[in-house]
PDB file of N, CA, C and O in Angstrom:
ATOM      1  N   UNK A   1     128.077  83.408  17.067  1.00 56.00           N
ATOM      2  CA  UNK A   1     127.344  82.170  17.180  1.00 56.00           C
ATOM      3  C   UNK A   1     127.460  81.591  18.586  1.00 56.00           C
ATOM      4  O   UNK A   1     126.632  80.794  18.981  1.00 56.00           O
ATOM      5  N   UNK A   2     128.459  82.017  19.326  1.00 61.00           N
ATOM      6  CA  UNK A   2     128.678  81.447  20.653  1.00 61.00           C
ATOM      7  C   UNK A   2     127.478  81.628  21.571  1.00 61.00           C
ATOM      8  O   UNK A   2     127.174  80.761  22.386  1.00 61.00           O
ATOM      9  N   UNK A   3     126.738  82.742  21.445  1.00 77.00           N
ATOM     10  CA  UNK A   3     125.607  82.952  22.345  1.00 77.00           C
ATOM     11  C   UNK A   3     124.463  81.975  22.091  1.00 77.00           C
ATOM     12  O   UNK A   3     123.562  81.873  22.906  1.00 77.00           O
ATOM     13  N   UNK A   4     124.506  81.247  20.986  1.00 87.00           N
ATOM     14  CA  UNK A   4     123.485  80.247  20.695  1.00 87.00           C
ATOM     15  C   UNK A   4     123.927  78.842  21.077  1.00 87.00           C
ATOM     16  O   UNK A   4     123.185  77.891  20.925  1.00 87.00           O
ATOM     17  N   UNK A   5     125.167  78.721  21.570  1.00 90.00           N
ATOM     18  CA  UNK A   5     125.678  77.404  21.945  1.00 90.00           C
ATOM     19  C   UNK A   5     124.977  76.907  23.198  1.00 90.00           C
ATOM     20  O   UNK A   5     124.728  77.661  24.139  1.00 90.00           O
ATOM     21  N   UNK A   6     124.649  75.631  23.195  1.00 92.00           N
ATOM     22  CA  UNK A   6     124.014  75.020  24.360  1.00 92.00           C
ATOM     23  C   UNK A   6     125.069  74.385  25.257  1.00 92.00           C
ATOM     24  O   UNK A   6     126.030  73.787  24.778  1.00 92.00           O
ATOM     25  N   UNK A   7     124.873  74.548  26.558  1.00 93.00           N
ATOM     26  CA  UNK A   7     125.743  73.950  27.567  1.00 93.00           C
ATOM     27  C   UNK A   7     124.887  73.146  28.531  1.00 93.00           C
ATOM     28  O   UNK A   7     123.673  73.311  28.572  1.00 93.00           O
ATOM     29  N   UNK A   8     125.537  72.301  29.296  1.00 93.00           N
ATOM     30  CA  UNK A   8     124.840  71.506  30.310  1.00 93.00           C
ATOM     31  C   UNK A   8     125.233  72.015  31.682  1.00 93.00           C
ATOM     32  O   UNK A   8     126.420  72.176  31.983  1.00 93.00           O
ATOM     33  N   UNK A   9     124.223  72.259  32.529  1.00 92.00           N
ATOM     34  CA  UNK A   9     124.513  72.686  33.893  1.00 92.00           C
ATOM     35  C   UNK A   9     124.756  71.459  34.766  1.00 92.00           C
ATOM     36  O   UNK A   9     124.775  70.318  34.283  1.00 92.00           O
ATOM     37  N   UNK A  10     124.941  71.674  36.064  1.00 91.00           N
ATOM     38  CA  UNK A  10     125.265  70.570  36.981  1.00 91.00           C
ATOM     39  C   UNK A  10     124.145  69.538  37.086  1.00 91.00           C
ATOM     40  O   UNK A  10     124.378  68.401  37.471  1.00 91.00           O
ATOM     41  N   UNK A  11     122.921  69.906  36.697  1.00 92.00           N
ATOM     42  CA  UNK A  11     121.796  68.961  36.691  1.00 92.00           C
ATOM     43  C   UNK A  11     121.568  68.346  35.313  1.00 92.00           C
ATOM     44  O   UNK A  11     120.559  67.698  35.083  1.00 92.00           O
ATOM     45  N   UNK A  12     122.499  68.591  34.400  1.00 92.00           N
ATOM     46  CA  UNK A  12     122.435  68.116  33.014  1.00 92.00           C
ATOM     47  C   UNK A  12     121.210  68.647  32.287  1.00 92.00           C
ATOM     48  O   UNK A  12     120.576  67.940  31.496  1.00 92.00           O
ATOM     49  N   UNK A  13     120.879  69.907  32.551  1.00 93.00           N
ATOM     50  CA  UNK A  13     119.813  70.616  31.864  1.00 93.00           C
ATOM     51  C   UNK A  13     120.474  71.575  30.873  1.00 93.00           C
ATOM     52  O   UNK A  13     121.438  72.265  31.215  1.00 93.00           O
ATOM     53  N   UNK A  14     119.970  71.608  29.629  1.00 91.00           N
ATOM     54  CA  UNK A  14     120.542  72.504  28.625  1.00 91.00           C
ATOM     55  C   UNK A  14     120.287  73.954  28.989  1.00 91.00           C
ATOM     56  O   UNK A  14     119.216  74.324  29.448  1.00 91.00           O
ATOM     57  N   UNK A  15     121.303  74.779  28.777  1.00 91.00           N
ATOM     58  CA  UNK A  15     121.232  76.200  29.066  1.00 91.00           C
ATOM     59  C   UNK A  15     122.106  76.957  28.071  1.00 91.00           C
ATOM     60  O   UNK A  15     122.982  76.370  27.430  1.00 91.00           O
ATOM     61  N   UNK A  16     121.845  78.262  27.921  1.00 89.00           N
ATOM     62  CA  UNK A  16     122.703  79.107  27.102  1.00 89.00           C
ATOM     63  C   UNK A  16     123.850  79.692  27.917  1.00 89.00           C
ATOM     64  O   UNK A  16     124.720  80.353  27.393  1.00 89.00           O
ATOM     65  N   UNK A  17     123.859  79.460  29.217  1.00 88.00           N
ATOM     66  CA  UNK A  17     124.875  80.012  30.102  1.00 88.00           C
ATOM     67  C   UNK A  17     126.133  79.163  30.023  1.00 88.00           C
ATOM     68  O   UNK A  17     126.288  78.193  30.758  1.00 88.00           O
ATOM     69  N   UNK A  18     127.031  79.528  29.134  1.00 84.00           N
ATOM     70  CA  UNK A  18     128.274  78.772  28.958  1.00 84.00           C
ATOM     71  C   UNK A  18     129.442  79.434  29.686  1.00 84.00           C
ATOM     72  O   UNK A  18     130.572  78.959  29.620  1.00 84.00           O
ATOM     73  N   UNK A  19     129.187  80.546  30.372  1.00 80.00           N
ATOM     74  CA  UNK A  19     130.256  81.265  31.049  1.00 80.00           C
ATOM     75  C   UNK A  19     130.506  80.758  32.463  1.00 80.00           C
ATOM     76  O   UNK A  19     131.546  81.019  33.030  1.00 80.00           O
ATOM     77  N   UNK A  20     129.579  80.047  33.051  1.00 79.00           N
ATOM     78  CA  UNK A  20     129.755  79.513  34.404  1.00 79.00           C
ATOM     79  C   UNK A  20     130.570  78.228  34.338  1.00 79.00           C
ATOM     80  O   UNK A  20     131.333  78.016  33.415  1.00 79.00           O
ATOM     81  N   UNK A  21     130.364  77.366  35.292  1.00 86.00           N
ATOM     82  CA  UNK A  21     131.056  76.074  35.297  1.00 86.00           C
ATOM     83  C   UNK A  21     130.307  75.034  34.479  1.00 86.00           C
ATOM     84  O   UNK A  21     130.475  73.841  34.698  1.00 86.00           O
ATOM     85  N   UNK A  22     129.480  75.475  33.563  1.00 92.00           N
ATOM     86  CA  UNK A  22     128.686  74.561  32.743  1.00 92.00           C
ATOM     87  C   UNK A  22     129.535  73.957  31.640  1.00 92.00           C
ATOM     88  O   UNK A  22     130.506  74.555  31.166  1.00 92.00           O
ATOM     89  N   UNK A  23     129.155  72.780  31.203  1.00 93.00           N
ATOM     90  CA  UNK A  23     129.893  72.048  30.181  1.00 93.00           C
ATOM     91  C   UNK A  23     129.398  72.441  28.797  1.00 93.00           C
ATOM     92  O   UNK A  23     128.201  72.350  28.512  1.00 93.00           O
ATOM     93  N   UNK A  24     130.313  72.855  27.939  1.00 91.00           N
ATOM     94  CA  UNK A  24     129.932  73.203  26.571  1.00 91.00           C
ATOM     95  C   UNK A  24     129.599  71.935  25.782  1.00 91.00           C
ATOM     96  O   UNK A  24     130.191  70.888  25.986  1.00 91.00           O
ATOM     97  N   UNK A  25     128.608  72.061  24.876  1.00 92.00           N
ATOM     98  CA  UNK A  25     128.241  70.948  23.996  1.00 92.00           C
ATOM     99  C   UNK A  25     128.560  71.340  22.554  1.00 92.00           C
ATOM    100  O   UNK A  25     129.006  72.458  22.297  1.00 92.00           O
ATOM    101  N   UNK A  26     128.301  70.443  21.632  1.00 93.00           N
ATOM    102  CA  UNK A  26     128.534  70.724  20.214  1.00 93.00           C
ATOM    103  C   UNK A  26     127.277  71.274  19.548  1.00 93.00           C
ATOM    104  O   UNK A  26     127.249  71.466  18.343  1.00 93.00           O
ATOM    105  N   UNK A  27     126.231  71.543  20.333  1.00 94.00           N
ATOM    106  CA  UNK A  27     124.933  71.943  19.799  1.00 94.00           C
ATOM    107  C   UNK A  27     124.725  73.455  19.874  1.00 94.00           C
ATOM    108  O   UNK A  27     125.112  74.106  20.843  1.00 94.00           O
ATOM    109  N   UNK A  28     124.077  73.978  18.833  1.00 94.00           N
ATOM    110  CA  UNK A  28     123.664  75.379  18.774  1.00 94.00           C
ATOM    111  C   UNK A  28     122.180  75.399  18.454  1.00 94.00           C
ATOM    112  O   UNK A  28     121.725  74.664  17.571  1.00 94.00           O
ATOM    113  N   UNK A  29     121.405  76.242  19.161  1.00 93.00           N
ATOM    114  CA  UNK A  29     119.961  76.286  18.940  1.00 93.00           C
ATOM    115  C   UNK A  29     119.527  77.709  18.612  1.00 93.00           C
ATOM    116  O   UNK A  29     119.922  78.663  19.260  1.00 93.00           O
ATOM    117  N   UNK A  30     118.679  77.809  17.597  1.00 93.00           N
ATOM    118  CA  UNK A  30     118.103  79.078  17.177  1.00 93.00           C
ATOM    119  C   UNK A  30     116.585  78.949  17.232  1.00 93.00           C
ATOM    120  O   UNK A  30     116.038  77.924  16.844  1.00 93.00           O
ATOM    121  N   UNK A  31     115.919  79.986  17.699  1.00 92.00           N
ATOM    122  CA  UNK A  31     114.462  80.001  17.735  1.00 92.00           C
ATOM    123  C   UNK A  31     113.961  81.128  16.851  1.00 92.00           C
ATOM    124  O   UNK A  31     114.464  82.248  16.922  1.00 92.00           O
ATOM    125  N   UNK A  32     112.989  80.822  16.020  1.00 93.00           N
ATOM    126  CA  UNK A  32     112.366  81.796  15.133  1.00 93.00           C
ATOM    127  C   UNK A  32     110.885  81.898  15.495  1.00 93.00           C
ATOM    128  O   UNK A  32     110.221  80.876  15.649  1.00 93.00           O
ATOM    129  N   UNK A  33     110.395  83.108  15.613  1.00 94.00           N
ATOM    130  CA  UNK A  33     108.973  83.342  15.864  1.00 94.00           C
ATOM    131  C   UNK A  33     108.378  84.010  14.639  1.00 94.00           C
ATOM    132  O   UNK A  33     108.966  84.945  14.091  1.00 94.00           O
ATOM    133  N   UNK A  34     107.214  83.536  14.233  1.00 95.00           N
ATOM    134  CA  UNK A  34     106.579  84.048  13.019  1.00 95.00           C
ATOM    135  C   UNK A  34     105.089  84.260  13.276  1.00 95.00           C
ATOM    136  O   UNK A  34     104.415  83.373  13.801  1.00 95.00           O
ATOM    137  N   UNK A  35     104.613  85.441  12.932  1.00 94.00           N
ATOM    138  CA  UNK A  35     103.185  85.677  13.105  1.00 94.00           C
ATOM    139  C   UNK A  35     102.410  84.909  12.047  1.00 94.00           C
ATOM    140  O   UNK A  35     102.909  84.661  10.948  1.00 94.00           O
ATOM    141  N   UNK A  36     101.210  84.528  12.396  1.00 93.00           N
ATOM    142  CA  UNK A  36     100.351  83.779  11.484  1.00 93.00           C
ATOM    143  C   UNK A  36      99.295  84.705  10.898  1.00 93.00           C
ATOM    144  O   UNK A  36      98.844  85.644  11.549  1.00 93.00           O
ATOM    145  N   UNK A  37      98.902  84.413   9.678  1.00 93.00           N
ATOM    146  CA  UNK A  37      97.885  85.208   8.989  1.00 93.00           C
ATOM    147  C   UNK A  37      96.816  84.289   8.430  1.00 93.00           C
ATOM    148  O   UNK A  37      97.103  83.162   8.039  1.00 93.00           O
ATOM    149  N   UNK A  38      95.591  84.788   8.387  1.00 92.00           N
ATOM    150  CA  UNK A  38      94.498  84.000   7.820  1.00 92.00           C
ATOM    151  C   UNK A  38      94.439  84.217   6.310  1.00 92.00           C
ATOM    152  O   UNK A  38      95.297  84.879   5.724  1.00 92.00           O
ATOM    153  N   UNK A  39      93.427  83.645   5.664  1.00 94.00           N
ATOM    154  CA  UNK A  39      93.324  83.724   4.203  1.00 94.00           C
ATOM    155  C   UNK A  39      93.111  85.149   3.690  1.00 94.00           C
ATOM    156  O   UNK A  39      93.362  85.437   2.527  1.00 94.00           O
ATOM    157  N   UNK A  40      92.683  86.070   4.561  1.00 95.00           N
ATOM    158  CA  UNK A  40      92.532  87.482   4.190  1.00 95.00           C
ATOM    159  C   UNK A  40      93.774  88.293   4.515  1.00 95.00           C
ATOM    160  O   UNK A  40      93.753  89.523   4.448  1.00 95.00           O
ATOM    161  N   UNK A  41      94.858  87.613   4.906  1.00 93.00           N
ATOM    162  CA  UNK A  41      96.134  88.240   5.255  1.00 93.00           C
ATOM    163  C   UNK A  41      96.056  89.058   6.540  1.00 93.00           C
ATOM    164  O   UNK A  41      96.845  89.956   6.764  1.00 93.00           O
ATOM    165  N   UNK A  42      95.090  88.750   7.383  1.00 94.00           N
ATOM    166  CA  UNK A  42      94.954  89.410   8.678  1.00 94.00           C
ATOM    167  C   UNK A  42      95.758  88.631   9.711  1.00 94.00           C
ATOM    168  O   UNK A  42      95.702  87.401   9.754  1.00 94.00           O
ATOM    169  N   UNK A  43      96.499  89.344  10.536  1.00 93.00           N
ATOM    170  CA  UNK A  43      97.314  88.694  11.557  1.00 93.00           C
ATOM    171  C   UNK A  43      96.412  88.011  12.588  1.00 93.00           C
ATOM    172  O   UNK A  43      95.453  88.607  13.075  1.00 93.00           O
ATOM    173  N   UNK A  44      96.725  86.772  12.896  1.00 89.00           N
ATOM    174  CA  UNK A  44      96.030  86.036  13.946  1.00 89.00           C
ATOM    175  C   UNK A  44      96.756  86.363  15.249  1.00 89.00           C
ATOM    176  O   UNK A  44      97.879  85.921  15.475  1.00 89.00           O
ATOM    177  N   UNK A  45      96.124  87.148  16.097  1.00 87.00           N
ATOM    178  CA  UNK A  45      96.813  87.678  17.280  1.00 87.00           C
ATOM    179  C   UNK A  45      96.944  86.668  18.414  1.00 87.00           C
ATOM    180  O   UNK A  45      97.742  86.870  19.318  1.00 87.00           O
ATOM    181  N   UNK A  46      96.177  85.588  18.380  1.00 87.00           N
ATOM    182  CA  UNK A  46      96.217  84.603  19.461  1.00 87.00           C
ATOM    183  C   UNK A  46      97.054  83.376  19.122  1.00 87.00           C
ATOM    184  O   UNK A  46      96.907  82.330  19.769  1.00 87.00           O
ATOM    185  N   UNK A  47      97.950  83.496  18.132  1.00 90.00           N
ATOM    186  CA  UNK A  47      98.762  82.350  17.747  1.00 90.00           C
ATOM    187  C   UNK A  47     100.105  82.826  17.187  1.00 90.00           C
ATOM    188  O   UNK A  47     100.215  83.925  16.653  1.00 90.00           O
ATOM    189  N   UNK A  48     101.106  81.973  17.325  1.00 94.00           N
ATOM    190  CA  UNK A  48     102.432  82.258  16.773  1.00 94.00           C
ATOM    191  C   UNK A  48     103.067  80.932  16.357  1.00 94.00           C
ATOM    192  O   UNK A  48     102.854  79.901  16.993  1.00 94.00           O
ATOM    193  N   UNK A  49     103.803  80.957  15.261  1.00 95.00           N
ATOM    194  CA  UNK A  49     104.535  79.778  14.814  1.00 95.00           C
ATOM    195  C   UNK A  49     105.951  79.867  15.372  1.00 95.00           C
ATOM    196  O   UNK A  49     106.623  80.886  15.223  1.00 95.00           O
ATOM    197  N   UNK A  50     106.400  78.797  16.034  1.00 95.00           N
ATOM    198  CA  UNK A  50     107.738  78.736  16.610  1.00 95.00           C
ATOM    199  C   UNK A  50     108.515  77.645  15.881  1.00 95.00           C
ATOM    200  O   UNK A  50     108.056  76.510  15.785  1.00 95.00           O
ATOM    201  N   UNK A  51     109.682  78.024  15.361  1.00 96.00           N
ATOM    202  CA  UNK A  51     110.560  77.066  14.697  1.00 96.00           C
ATOM    203  C   UNK A  51     111.872  77.011  15.456  1.00 96.00           C
ATOM    204  O   UNK A  51     112.459  78.052  15.752  1.00 96.00           O
ATOM    205  N   UNK A  52     112.307  75.821  15.786  1.00 95.00           N
ATOM    206  CA  UNK A  52     113.589  75.619  16.446  1.00 95.00           C
ATOM    207  C   UNK A  52     114.530  74.934  15.465  1.00 95.00           C
ATOM    208  O   UNK A  52     114.165  73.952  14.812  1.00 95.00           O
ATOM    209  N   UNK A  53     115.738  75.475  15.372  1.00 95.00           N
ATOM    210  CA  UNK A  53     116.768  74.907  14.504  1.00 95.00           C
ATOM    211  C   UNK A  53     117.954  74.544  15.381  1.00 95.00           C
ATOM    212  O   UNK A  53     118.453  75.373  16.146  1.00 95.00           O
ATOM    213  N   UNK A  54     118.386  73.297  15.321  1.00 95.00           N
ATOM    214  CA  UNK A  54     119.543  72.835  16.078  1.00 95.00           C
ATOM    215  C   UNK A  54     120.622  72.431  15.083  1.00 95.00           C
ATOM    216  O   UNK A  54     120.354  71.731  14.108  1.00 95.00           O
ATOM    217  N   UNK A  55     121.834  72.908  15.334  1.00 95.00           N
ATOM    218  CA  UNK A  55     122.982  72.614  14.472  1.00 95.00           C
ATOM    219  C   UNK A  55     124.051  71.940  15.317  1.00 95.00           C
ATOM    220  O   UNK A  55     124.281  72.326  16.454  1.00 95.00           O
ATOM    221  N   UNK A  56     124.718  70.942  14.744  1.00 95.00           N
ATOM    222  CA  UNK A  56     125.901  70.367  15.372  1.00 95.00           C
ATOM    223  C   UNK A  56     126.859  69.944  14.273  1.00 95.00           C
ATOM    224  O   UNK A  56     126.466  69.695  13.138  1.00 95.00           O
ATOM    225  N   UNK A  57     128.144  69.914  14.610  1.00 89.00           N
ATOM    226  CA  UNK A  57     129.170  69.669  13.600  1.00 89.00           C
ATOM    227  C   UNK A  57     130.037  68.458  13.916  1.00 89.00           C
ATOM    228  O   UNK A  57     131.067  68.263  13.300  1.00 89.00           O
ATOM    229  N   UNK A  58     129.625  67.644  14.855  1.00 90.00           N
ATOM    230  CA  UNK A  58     130.383  66.431  15.143  1.00 90.00           C
ATOM    231  C   UNK A  58     130.125  65.424  14.028  1.00 90.00           C
ATOM    232  O   UNK A  58     128.975  65.133  13.702  1.00 90.00           O
ATOM    233  N   UNK A  59     131.195  64.929  13.416  1.00 93.00           N
ATOM    234  CA  UNK A  59     131.119  63.986  12.291  1.00 93.00           C
ATOM    235  C   UNK A  59     130.348  64.580  11.115  1.00 93.00           C
ATOM    236  O   UNK A  59     129.461  63.954  10.538  1.00 93.00           O
ATOM    237  N   UNK A  60     130.634  65.818  10.780  1.00 94.00           N
ATOM    238  CA  UNK A  60     129.979  66.491   9.663  1.00 94.00           C
ATOM    239  C   UNK A  60     129.011  67.555  10.152  1.00 94.00           C
ATOM    240  O   UNK A  60     128.820  67.748  11.348  1.00 94.00           O
ATOM    241  N   UNK A  61     128.415  68.252   9.201  1.00 95.00           N
ATOM    242  CA  UNK A  61     127.476  69.324   9.522  1.00 95.00           C
ATOM    243  C   UNK A  61     126.056  68.775   9.499  1.00 95.00           C
ATOM    244  O   UNK A  61     125.655  68.106   8.549  1.00 95.00           O
ATOM    245  N   UNK A  62     125.297  69.064  10.555  1.00 97.00           N
ATOM    246  CA  UNK A  62     123.932  68.567  10.664  1.00 97.00           C
ATOM    247  C   UNK A  62     123.003  69.697  11.103  1.00 97.00           C
ATOM    248  O   UNK A  62     123.386  70.541  11.902  1.00 97.00           O
ATOM    249  N   UNK A  63     121.791  69.681  10.581  1.00 96.00           N
ATOM    250  CA  UNK A  63     120.737  70.615  10.988  1.00 96.00           C
ATOM    251  C   UNK A  63     119.457  69.826  11.226  1.00 96.00           C
ATOM    252  O   UNK A  63     119.168  68.865  10.511  1.00 96.00           O
ATOM    253  N   UNK A  64     118.714  70.266  12.222  1.00 96.00           N
ATOM    254  CA  UNK A  64     117.423  69.658  12.512  1.00 96.00           C
ATOM    255  C   UNK A  64     116.439  70.779  12.792  1.00 96.00           C
ATOM    256  O   UNK A  64     116.737  71.685  13.575  1.00 96.00           O
ATOM    257  N   UNK A  65     115.283  70.730  12.145  1.00 96.00           N
ATOM    258  CA  UNK A  65     114.235  71.733  12.332  1.00 96.00           C
ATOM    259  C   UNK A  65     112.993  71.068  12.914  1.00 96.00           C
ATOM    260  O   UNK A  65     112.660  69.944  12.549  1.00 96.00           O
ATOM    261  N   UNK A  66     112.340  71.797  13.781  1.00 97.00           N
ATOM    262  CA  UNK A  66     111.030  71.373  14.257  1.00 97.00           C
ATOM    263  C   UNK A  66     110.211  72.638  14.485  1.00 97.00           C
ATOM    264  O   UNK A  66     110.750  73.665  14.902  1.00 97.00           O
ATOM    265  N   UNK A  67     108.926  72.578  14.141  1.00 96.00           N
ATOM    266  CA  UNK A  67     108.099  73.757  14.379  1.00 96.00           C
ATOM    267  C   UNK A  67     106.736  73.350  14.928  1.00 96.00           C
ATOM    268  O   UNK A  67     106.306  72.210  14.787  1.00 96.00           O
ATOM    269  N   UNK A  68     106.119  74.327  15.554  1.00 96.00           N
ATOM    270  CA  UNK A  68     104.802  74.129  16.140  1.00 96.00           C
ATOM    271  C   UNK A  68     104.084  75.463  16.148  1.00 96.00           C
ATOM    272  O   UNK A  68     104.706  76.513  15.976  1.00 96.00           O
ATOM    273  N   UNK A  69     102.802  75.403  16.354  1.00 95.00           N
ATOM    274  CA  UNK A  69     102.004  76.620  16.496  1.00 95.00           C
ATOM    275  C   UNK A  69     101.501  76.674  17.931  1.00 95.00           C
ATOM    276  O   UNK A  69     100.897  75.719  18.420  1.00 95.00           O
ATOM    277  N   UNK A  70     101.790  77.784  18.578  1.00 94.00           N
ATOM    278  CA  UNK A  70     101.345  77.996  19.950  1.00 94.00           C
ATOM    279  C   UNK A  70     100.172  78.970  19.914  1.00 94.00           C
ATOM    280  O   UNK A  70     100.253  80.019  19.275  1.00 94.00           O
ATOM    281  N   UNK A  71      99.098  78.598  20.584  1.00 90.00           N
ATOM    282  CA  UNK A  71      97.905  79.446  20.578  1.00 90.00           C
ATOM    283  C   UNK A  71      97.443  79.743  21.997  1.00 90.00           C
ATOM    284  O   UNK A  71      97.783  79.034  22.941  1.00 90.00           O
ATOM    285  N   UNK A  72      96.683  80.779  22.106  1.00 82.00           N
ATOM    286  CA  UNK A  72      95.970  81.059  23.350  1.00 82.00           C
ATOM    287  C   UNK A  72      94.609  80.385  23.186  1.00 82.00           C
ATOM    288  O   UNK A  72      93.605  81.028  22.881  1.00 82.00           O
ATOM    289  N   UNK A  73      94.571  79.071  23.358  1.00 68.00           N
ATOM    290  CA  UNK A  73      93.392  78.276  23.022  1.00 68.00           C
ATOM    291  C   UNK A  73      92.179  78.624  23.887  1.00 68.00           C
ATOM    292  O   UNK A  73      91.065  78.347  23.495  1.00 68.00           O
ATOM    293  N   UNK A  74      92.403  79.236  25.021  1.00 72.00           N
ATOM    294  CA  UNK A  74      91.257  79.617  25.847  1.00 72.00           C
ATOM    295  C   UNK A  74      90.509  80.794  25.244  1.00 72.00           C
ATOM    296  O   UNK A  74      89.331  80.983  25.511  1.00 72.00           O
ATOM    297  N   UNK A  75      91.183  81.599  24.430  1.00 65.00           N
ATOM    298  CA  UNK A  75      90.555  82.778  23.829  1.00 65.00           C
ATOM    299  C   UNK A  75      90.022  82.502  22.437  1.00 65.00           C
ATOM    300  O   UNK A  75      89.202  83.233  21.924  1.00 65.00           O
ATOM    301  N   UNK A  76      90.515  81.440  21.792  1.00 54.00           N
ATOM    302  CA  UNK A  76      90.084  81.174  20.410  1.00 54.00           C
ATOM    303  C   UNK A  76      88.737  80.486  20.401  1.00 54.00           C
ATOM    304  O   UNK A  76      88.415  79.658  21.156  1.00 54.00           O
TER     305      UNK A  76
END
């Protein structure tokens, strides 16, 4: 799970690089990519569903999910 831990770099930007001089946080982030299908079960090649899951354990166990659909809107 350590490779999913978020750290803060010297500019206070979140990064997965926790091996440098970056500050470790209590947050872990996972990204899931899912292909989309139409009503005929055909894969929609110009779009993908992205789900981000963030976990932290300070003062109990917490999970937060957010998802969106990314498309190549110029081609659709």
